[in-house]
PDB file of C-alpha atoms in Angstrom:
ATOM      1  CA  UNK M  21      23.267   1.052 -25.783  1.00 61.00           C
ATOM      2  CA  UNK M  22      22.181   1.745 -22.046  1.00 67.00           C
ATOM      3  CA  UNK M  23      23.754  -1.310 -20.578  1.00 91.00           C
ATOM      4  CA  UNK M  24      25.350  -1.675 -17.165  1.00 97.00           C
ATOM      5  CA  UNK M  25      26.645  -5.064 -16.501  1.00 97.00           C
ATOM      6  CA  UNK M  26      27.454  -6.411 -13.071  1.00 98.00           C
ATOM      7  CA  UNK M  27      29.482  -9.659 -12.131  1.00 97.00           C
ATOM      8  CA  UNK M  28      28.829 -11.936 -10.523  1.00 97.00           C
ATOM      9  CA  UNK M  29      25.180 -12.499 -10.485  1.00 96.00           C
ATOM     10  CA  UNK M  30      25.261 -14.289  -7.298  1.00 97.00           C
ATOM     11  CA  UNK M  31      27.863 -14.553  -4.530  1.00 97.00           C
ATOM     12  CA  UNK M  32      28.082 -16.521  -1.094  1.00 97.00           C
ATOM     13  CA  UNK M  33      30.903 -15.663   1.067  1.00 94.00           C
ATOM     14  CA  UNK M  34      31.609 -16.351   4.720  1.00 92.00           C
ATOM     15  CA  UNK M  35      32.298 -13.665   7.150  1.00 91.00           C
ATOM     16  CA  UNK M  36      36.057 -14.019   6.928  1.00 90.00           C
ATOM     17  CA  UNK M  37      36.463 -14.205   3.081  1.00 91.00           C
ATOM     18  CA  UNK M  38      37.338 -11.388   0.892  1.00 95.00           C
ATOM     19  CA  UNK M  39      35.534 -10.862  -2.530  1.00 96.00           C
ATOM     20  CA  UNK M  40      34.778  -8.235  -4.887  1.00 98.00           C
ATOM     21  CA  UNK M  41      31.910  -7.060  -7.048  1.00 98.00           C
ATOM     22  CA  UNK M  42      32.461  -5.703 -10.550  1.00 98.00           C
ATOM     23  CA  UNK M  43      30.451  -3.183 -12.645  1.00 98.00           C
ATOM     24  CA  UNK M  44      31.117  -1.963 -16.145  1.00 98.00           C
ATOM     25  CA  UNK M  45      29.400   0.544 -18.339  1.00 97.00           C
ATOM     26  CA  UNK M  46      30.414   1.737 -21.961  1.00 91.00           C
ATOM     27  CA  UNK M  47      28.012   4.719 -22.311  1.00 95.00           C
ATOM     28  CA  UNK M  48      30.779   7.244 -21.627  1.00 94.00           C
ATOM     29  CA  UNK M  49      29.305   8.106 -18.307  1.00 96.00           C
ATOM     30  CA  UNK M  50      31.302   9.999 -15.911  1.00 95.00           C
ATOM     31  CA  UNK M  51      29.469   9.113 -12.730  1.00 96.00           C
ATOM     32  CA  UNK M  52      28.921   5.685 -11.225  1.00 97.00           C
ATOM     33  CA  UNK M  53      27.000   4.608  -8.083  1.00 97.00           C
ATOM     34  CA  UNK M  54      26.767   1.552  -5.602  1.00 98.00           C
ATOM     35  CA  UNK M  55      23.434   0.893  -4.092  1.00 98.00           C
ATOM     36  CA  UNK M  56      22.347  -1.776  -1.460  1.00 98.00           C
ATOM     37  CA  UNK M  57      18.815  -3.141  -1.677  1.00 97.00           C
ATOM     38  CA  UNK M  58      17.157  -5.151   0.967  1.00 96.00           C
ATOM     39  CA  UNK M  59      14.060  -7.217   0.057  1.00 93.00           C
ATOM     40  CA  UNK M  60      10.767  -5.288  -0.311  1.00 91.00           C
ATOM     41  CA  UNK M  61      12.861  -1.997   0.062  1.00 95.00           C
ATOM     42  CA  UNK M  62      13.914   0.978  -2.263  1.00 97.00           C
ATOM     43  CA  UNK M  63      17.690   1.084  -3.187  1.00 97.00           C
ATOM     44  CA  UNK M  64      19.923   2.829  -0.475  1.00 97.00           C
ATOM     45  CA  UNK M  65      22.799   4.965  -2.022  1.00 96.00           C
ATOM     46  CA  UNK M  66      26.290   3.727  -0.601  1.00 98.00           C
ATOM     47  CA  UNK M  67      28.869   5.657  -2.799  1.00 97.00           C
ATOM     48  CA  UNK M  68      28.820   8.173  -5.718  1.00 96.00           C
ATOM     49  CA  UNK M  69      32.011   8.404  -8.089  1.00 96.00           C
ATOM     50  CA  UNK M  70      32.341  11.453 -10.137  1.00 94.00           C
ATOM     51  CA  UNK M  71      35.239  11.482 -12.786  1.00 95.00           C
ATOM     52  CA  UNK M  72      36.812   8.441 -10.984  1.00 96.00           C
ATOM     53  CA  UNK M  73      36.890  10.216  -7.757  1.00 96.00           C
ATOM     54  CA  UNK M  74      34.870   9.297  -4.637  1.00 96.00           C
ATOM     55  CA  UNK M  75      32.434  12.230  -4.206  1.00 94.00           C
ATOM     56  CA  UNK M  76      29.821  10.711  -1.883  1.00 94.00           C
ATOM     57  CA  UNK M  77      30.216   7.973   0.861  1.00 95.00           C
ATOM     58  CA  UNK M  78      26.900   7.586   2.763  1.00 95.00           C
ATOM     59  CA  UNK M  79      28.465   6.606   5.945  1.00 94.00           C
ATOM     60  CA  UNK M  80      29.141   2.982   4.645  1.00 97.00           C
ATOM     61  CA  UNK M  81      31.130   0.771   6.948  1.00 96.00           C
ATOM     62  CA  UNK M  82      34.801   0.317   6.121  1.00 96.00           C
ATOM     63  CA  UNK M  83      34.274  -3.211   5.245  1.00 97.00           C
ATOM     64  CA  UNK M  84      32.793  -2.060   2.107  1.00 98.00           C
ATOM     65  CA  UNK M  85      35.667  -0.520  -0.145  1.00 98.00           C
ATOM     66  CA  UNK M  86      34.954   1.087  -3.542  1.00 98.00           C
ATOM     67  CA  UNK M  87      37.488   1.369  -6.360  1.00 98.00           C
ATOM     68  CA  UNK M  88      37.058   3.139  -9.591  1.00 97.00           C
ATOM     69  CA  UNK M  89      40.032   2.034 -11.735  1.00 95.00           C
ATOM     70  CA  UNK M  90      38.673   3.851 -14.897  1.00 94.00           C
ATOM     71  CA  UNK M  91      35.807   5.781 -16.162  1.00 91.00           C
ATOM     72  CA  UNK M  92      34.089   2.496 -17.360  1.00 96.00           C
ATOM     73  CA  UNK M  93      34.721   0.331 -14.261  1.00 98.00           C
ATOM     74  CA  UNK M  94      33.698   0.230 -10.690  1.00 98.00           C
ATOM     75  CA  UNK M  95      34.612  -2.240  -8.029  1.00 98.00           C
ATOM     76  CA  UNK M  96      33.189  -2.974  -4.656  1.00 98.00           C
ATOM     77  CA  UNK M  97      35.687  -4.794  -2.244  1.00 98.00           C
ATOM     78  CA  UNK M  98      34.173  -6.691   0.494  1.00 97.00           C
ATOM     79  CA  UNK M  99      35.870  -7.848   3.661  1.00 95.00           C
ATOM     80  CA  UNK M 100      34.887  -9.305   6.956  1.00 94.00           C
ATOM     81  CA  UNK M 101      31.048  -8.745   6.109  1.00 95.00           C
ATOM     82  CA  UNK M 102      28.112  -9.504   8.461  1.00 96.00           C
ATOM     83  CA  UNK M 103      24.970 -11.590   7.686  1.00 96.00           C
ATOM     84  CA  UNK M 104      23.010  -8.325   7.716  1.00 96.00           C
ATOM     85  CA  UNK M 105      25.069  -7.209   4.662  1.00 97.00           C
ATOM     86  CA  UNK M 106      23.170  -9.905   2.581  1.00 97.00           C
ATOM     87  CA  UNK M 107      21.327  -7.901   0.130  1.00 97.00           C
ATOM     88  CA  UNK M 108      21.109  -7.138  -3.659  1.00 97.00           C
ATOM     89  CA  UNK M 109      23.875  -4.727  -4.634  1.00 98.00           C
ATOM     90  CA  UNK M 110      23.174  -2.552  -7.618  1.00 98.00           C
ATOM     91  CA  UNK M 111      25.521  -0.522  -9.801  1.00 98.00           C
ATOM     92  CA  UNK M 112      24.317   2.451 -11.623  1.00 97.00           C
ATOM     93  CA  UNK M 113      25.936   5.240 -13.852  1.00 97.00           C
ATOM     94  CA  UNK M 114      24.772   8.655 -15.243  1.00 95.00           C
ATOM     95  CA  UNK M 115      26.060  11.104 -17.619  1.00 94.00           C
ATOM     96  CA  UNK M 116      27.353  13.184 -14.724  1.00 89.00           C
ATOM     97  CA  UNK M 117      26.919  13.848 -11.100  1.00 88.00           C
ATOM     98  CA  UNK M 118      25.986  17.264 -10.777  1.00 83.00           C
ATOM     99  CA  UNK M 119      26.506  19.223  -7.456  1.00 78.00           C
ATOM    100  CA  UNK M 120      24.473  22.279  -8.498  1.00 79.00           C
ATOM    101  CA  UNK M 121      20.952  20.654  -8.482  1.00 77.00           C
ATOM    102  CA  UNK M 122      20.495  19.393 -11.916  1.00 83.00           C
ATOM    103  CA  UNK M 123      19.623  15.764 -12.221  1.00 88.00           C
ATOM    104  CA  UNK M 124      20.831  13.094 -14.820  1.00 92.00           C
ATOM    105  CA  UNK M 125      18.925   9.936 -15.313  1.00 94.00           C
ATOM    106  CA  UNK M 126      20.608   6.912 -13.695  1.00 96.00           C
ATOM    107  CA  UNK M 127      20.971   3.403 -15.481  1.00 96.00           C
ATOM    108  CA  UNK M 128      20.998   0.388 -13.200  1.00 97.00           C
ATOM    109  CA  UNK M 129      22.733  -2.935 -13.714  1.00 97.00           C
ATOM    110  CA  UNK M 130      20.998  -6.102 -12.980  1.00 96.00           C
ATOM    111  CA  UNK M 131      22.635  -6.520  -9.426  1.00 97.00           C
ATOM    112  CA  UNK M 132      24.750  -8.939  -7.756  1.00 97.00           C
ATOM    113  CA  UNK M 133      22.782 -11.028  -4.980  1.00 97.00           C
ATOM    114  CA  UNK M 134      25.133 -11.474  -2.101  1.00 97.00           C
ATOM    115  CA  UNK M 135      24.564 -13.839   0.987  1.00 97.00           C
ATOM    116  CA  UNK M 136      26.827 -13.710   3.717  1.00 96.00           C
ATOM    117  CA  UNK M 137      26.783 -16.993   5.972  1.00 94.00           C
TER     118      UNK M 137
ATOM    119  CA  UNK O 222      14.765  17.781   2.287  1.00 78.00           C
ATOM    120  CA  UNK O 223      13.096  16.158  -0.567  1.00 86.00           C
ATOM    121  CA  UNK O 224      10.852  13.011  -0.038  1.00 92.00           C
ATOM    122  CA  UNK O 225       8.569  10.842  -2.071  1.00 96.00           C
ATOM    123  CA  UNK O 226       5.504   9.065  -0.816  1.00 97.00           C
ATOM    124  CA  UNK O 227       3.882   6.092  -2.731  1.00 98.00           C
ATOM    125  CA  UNK O 228       0.729   5.689  -0.876  1.00 97.00           C
ATOM    126  CA  UNK O 229      -0.195   2.167  -2.202  1.00 96.00           C
ATOM    127  CA  UNK O 230       2.007  -0.748  -1.073  1.00 97.00           C
ATOM    128  CA  UNK O 231       0.196  -3.286  -3.134  1.00 97.00           C
ATOM    129  CA  UNK O 232      -2.018  -2.842  -6.209  1.00 97.00           C
ATOM    130  CA  UNK O 233      -3.978  -5.754  -7.918  1.00 98.00           C
ATOM    131  CA  UNK O 234      -5.427  -5.232 -11.544  1.00 98.00           C
ATOM    132  CA  UNK O 235      -6.920  -7.611 -14.100  1.00 98.00           C
ATOM    133  CA  UNK O 236      -5.178  -7.955 -17.358  1.00 97.00           C
ATOM    134  CA  UNK O 237      -6.412  -5.449 -19.912  1.00 97.00           C
ATOM    135  CA  UNK O 238      -7.707  -2.944 -17.240  1.00 98.00           C
ATOM    136  CA  UNK O 239      -6.150   0.470 -16.625  1.00 98.00           C
ATOM    137  CA  UNK O 240      -3.665   1.299 -13.961  1.00 98.00           C
ATOM    138  CA  UNK O 241      -2.718   4.221 -12.149  1.00 98.00           C
ATOM    139  CA  UNK O 242       0.115   4.328  -9.713  1.00 98.00           C
ATOM    140  CA  UNK O 243       0.463   7.373  -7.239  1.00 98.00           C
ATOM    141  CA  UNK O 244       3.420   9.306  -6.306  1.00 98.00           C
ATOM    142  CA  UNK O 245       3.564  12.422  -4.325  1.00 97.00           C
ATOM    143  CA  UNK O 246       6.774  14.382  -3.772  1.00 95.00           C
ATOM    144  CA  UNK O 247       8.096  16.988  -1.647  1.00 91.00           C
ATOM    145  CA  UNK O 248      10.925  19.208  -2.901  1.00 82.00           C
ATOM    146  CA  UNK O 249      11.650  22.971  -2.809  1.00 71.00           C
ATOM    147  CA  UNK O 250      12.293  23.720  -6.515  1.00 76.00           C
ATOM    148  CA  UNK O 251      11.274  22.345  -9.930  1.00 74.00           C
ATOM    149  CA  UNK O 252      11.630  18.629  -9.058  1.00 87.00           C
ATOM    150  CA  UNK O 253      13.191  16.113 -11.408  1.00 93.00           C
ATOM    151  CA  UNK O 254      10.960  13.079 -11.267  1.00 96.00           C
ATOM    152  CA  UNK O 255      11.518   9.383 -12.520  1.00 97.00           C
ATOM    153  CA  UNK O 256       9.553   6.234 -12.385  1.00 98.00           C
ATOM    154  CA  UNK O 257      11.592   3.029 -12.445  1.00 98.00           C
ATOM    155  CA  UNK O 258      10.424  -0.577 -12.487  1.00 98.00           C
ATOM    156  CA  UNK O 259      11.932  -3.648 -11.156  1.00 97.00           C
ATOM    157  CA  UNK O 260      11.246  -7.287 -11.723  1.00 94.00           C
ATOM    158  CA  UNK O 261      11.983  -9.783  -8.998  1.00 89.00           C
ATOM    159  CA  UNK O 262      15.792 -10.157  -8.711  1.00 84.00           C
ATOM    160  CA  UNK O 263      16.560  -7.559 -11.398  1.00 89.00           C
ATOM    161  CA  UNK O 264      17.804  -4.112 -11.529  1.00 93.00           C
ATOM    162  CA  UNK O 265      15.843  -0.985 -11.999  1.00 96.00           C
ATOM    163  CA  UNK O 266      14.691   0.117 -15.390  1.00 97.00           C
ATOM    164  CA  UNK O 267      13.955   3.570 -16.239  1.00 97.00           C
ATOM    165  CA  UNK O 268      10.318   4.088 -17.503  1.00 98.00           C
ATOM    166  CA  UNK O 269      10.172   7.723 -17.794  1.00 97.00           C
ATOM    167  CA  UNK O 270      11.358  11.055 -16.463  1.00 96.00           C
ATOM    168  CA  UNK O 271      10.179  14.598 -15.957  1.00 95.00           C
ATOM    169  CA  UNK O 272      12.521  17.608 -15.982  1.00 92.00           C
ATOM    170  CA  UNK O 273      10.650  20.482 -17.397  1.00 87.00           C
ATOM    171  CA  UNK O 274       8.196  21.391 -20.379  1.00 88.00           C
ATOM    172  CA  UNK O 275       5.104  19.368 -21.114  1.00 90.00           C
ATOM    173  CA  UNK O 276       3.482  17.955 -17.938  1.00 92.00           C
ATOM    174  CA  UNK O 277       2.516  14.701 -19.579  1.00 96.00           C
ATOM    175  CA  UNK O 278       5.473  12.568 -20.410  1.00 97.00           C
ATOM    176  CA  UNK O 279       5.513   9.374 -22.378  1.00 97.00           C
ATOM    177  CA  UNK O 280       7.804   6.452 -21.473  1.00 97.00           C
ATOM    178  CA  UNK O 281       8.610   2.978 -22.405  1.00 96.00           C
ATOM    179  CA  UNK O 282       6.271   0.027 -22.633  1.00 96.00           C
ATOM    180  CA  UNK O 283       3.259   2.155 -22.896  1.00 97.00           C
ATOM    181  CA  UNK O 284       3.583   3.904 -19.687  1.00 98.00           C
ATOM    182  CA  UNK O 285       2.930   7.865 -19.124  1.00 98.00           C
ATOM    183  CA  UNK O 286       2.924  10.105 -16.234  1.00 98.00           C
ATOM    184  CA  UNK O 287       1.430  13.451 -15.443  1.00 97.00           C
ATOM    185  CA  UNK O 288       3.266  16.057 -13.424  1.00 95.00           C
ATOM    186  CA  UNK O 289       0.837  18.098 -11.394  1.00 95.00           C
ATOM    187  CA  UNK O 290       2.640  20.984  -9.524  1.00 92.00           C
ATOM    188  CA  UNK O 291      -0.548  22.044  -7.491  1.00 92.00           C
ATOM    189  CA  UNK O 292      -0.770  18.590  -6.173  1.00 94.00           C
ATOM    190  CA  UNK O 293       2.874  17.656  -5.810  1.00 94.00           C
ATOM    191  CA  UNK O 294       2.121  14.472  -7.688  1.00 96.00           C
ATOM    192  CA  UNK O 295       3.511  12.474 -10.580  1.00 97.00           C
ATOM    193  CA  UNK O 296       1.195   9.598 -11.037  1.00 98.00           C
ATOM    194  CA  UNK O 297       2.135   6.724 -13.522  1.00 98.00           C
ATOM    195  CA  UNK O 298      -0.597   5.277 -15.818  1.00 98.00           C
ATOM    196  CA  UNK O 299      -1.128   2.786 -18.351  1.00 98.00           C
ATOM    197  CA  UNK O 300      -4.292   2.437 -20.299  1.00 98.00           C
ATOM    198  CA  UNK O 301      -4.213  -1.485 -20.439  1.00 98.00           C
ATOM    199  CA  UNK O 302      -2.032  -3.720 -18.255  1.00 98.00           C
ATOM    200  CA  UNK O 303      -0.305  -6.757 -19.568  1.00 97.00           C
ATOM    201  CA  UNK O 304       0.725  -9.738 -17.327  1.00 96.00           C
ATOM    202  CA  UNK O 305       4.363  -8.887 -17.871  1.00 96.00           C
ATOM    203  CA  UNK O 306       3.887  -5.420 -15.965  1.00 97.00           C
ATOM    204  CA  UNK O 307       3.693  -7.436 -12.774  1.00 97.00           C
ATOM    205  CA  UNK O 308       6.633  -5.776 -11.084  1.00 97.00           C
ATOM    206  CA  UNK O 309       7.869  -3.334  -8.296  1.00 98.00           C
ATOM    207  CA  UNK O 310       7.324   0.155  -9.060  1.00 98.00           C
ATOM    208  CA  UNK O 311       9.470   3.071  -7.642  1.00 98.00           C
ATOM    209  CA  UNK O 312       8.975   6.766  -7.978  1.00 98.00           C
ATOM    210  CA  UNK O 313      12.065   8.953  -7.385  1.00 97.00           C
ATOM    211  CA  UNK O 314      12.952  12.496  -7.214  1.00 94.00           C
ATOM    212  CA  UNK O 315      16.560  13.769  -8.111  1.00 91.00           C
ATOM    213  CA  UNK O 316      18.611  16.917  -8.016  1.00 80.00           C
ATOM    214  CA  UNK O 317      20.086  16.263  -4.765  1.00 76.00           C
ATOM    215  CA  UNK O 318      23.787  17.051  -4.576  1.00 81.00           C
ATOM    216  CA  UNK O 319      25.858  14.557  -6.340  1.00 81.00           C
ATOM    217  CA  UNK O 320      22.775  13.324  -8.553  1.00 88.00           C
ATOM    218  CA  UNK O 321      21.179  11.756  -5.525  1.00 91.00           C
ATOM    219  CA  UNK O 322      17.957  10.050  -5.946  1.00 93.00           C
ATOM    220  CA  UNK O 323      15.195   9.807  -3.187  1.00 93.00           C
ATOM    221  CA  UNK O 324      13.067   6.882  -3.789  1.00 97.00           C
ATOM    222  CA  UNK O 325       9.741   6.338  -2.737  1.00 97.00           C
ATOM    223  CA  UNK O 326       8.945   2.865  -0.669  1.00 97.00           C
ATOM    224  CA  UNK O 327       7.518   1.362  -3.866  1.00 98.00           C
ATOM    225  CA  UNK O 328       4.166  -0.219  -5.296  1.00 98.00           C
ATOM    226  CA  UNK O 329       4.025  -3.870  -5.762  1.00 98.00           C
ATOM    227  CA  UNK O 330       1.959  -4.413  -8.709  1.00 98.00           C
ATOM    228  CA  UNK O 331       0.111  -7.609  -9.340  1.00 98.00           C
ATOM    229  CA  UNK O 332      -1.868  -8.657 -12.618  1.00 98.00           C
ATOM    230  CA  UNK O 333      -4.726 -11.108 -12.455  1.00 97.00           C
ATOM    231  CA  UNK O 334      -5.138 -13.224 -15.637  1.00 91.00           C
TER     232      UNK O 334
END
């Protein structure tokens, strides 16, 4: 089973709201990722977690706060977002996140379509 | 720094025709190459990957890709396209620290019935 699940599928929030996106995988993967994807563009990496520790933050604004409660779960907490943050947010996982140049294939979830009003 | 170029933004083919999507990469060492497909509003699905070995790799849904080191290319092919293949296709190179993927800008495939 190569499934990554994400909830909710759609989310509409105001600029003063606090909400969370959730991601789950049961493949025993030890690396998980958050991406942001705008329309007609490739995904942009936001965060990488390796063995439940944040290993890469691609200079993401602090209004996005990731959390990895355990090896199967990844959350993205949202607060005081801007309309330009409206996008498809994708979660992915891989067996590992190597830092010596090797690559592992990443498996993506279906995404959460976020609209900030 | 690694980079990926997908020269074709849009491609239209007739159902049943053959397909080739182009991908060129820039990478210092032996690259780890991927093709992903994304249907509208969906996540990315891995079609195939190349790490080493046989330069012709087979993937899911009848797709294949050929790695050509001399041309720095990893083109995706399918002998007979189905209407359900209409989607966005992304080529990506991996191996960056933290398993980072560098994506191309994507090719939008339209299939005419």
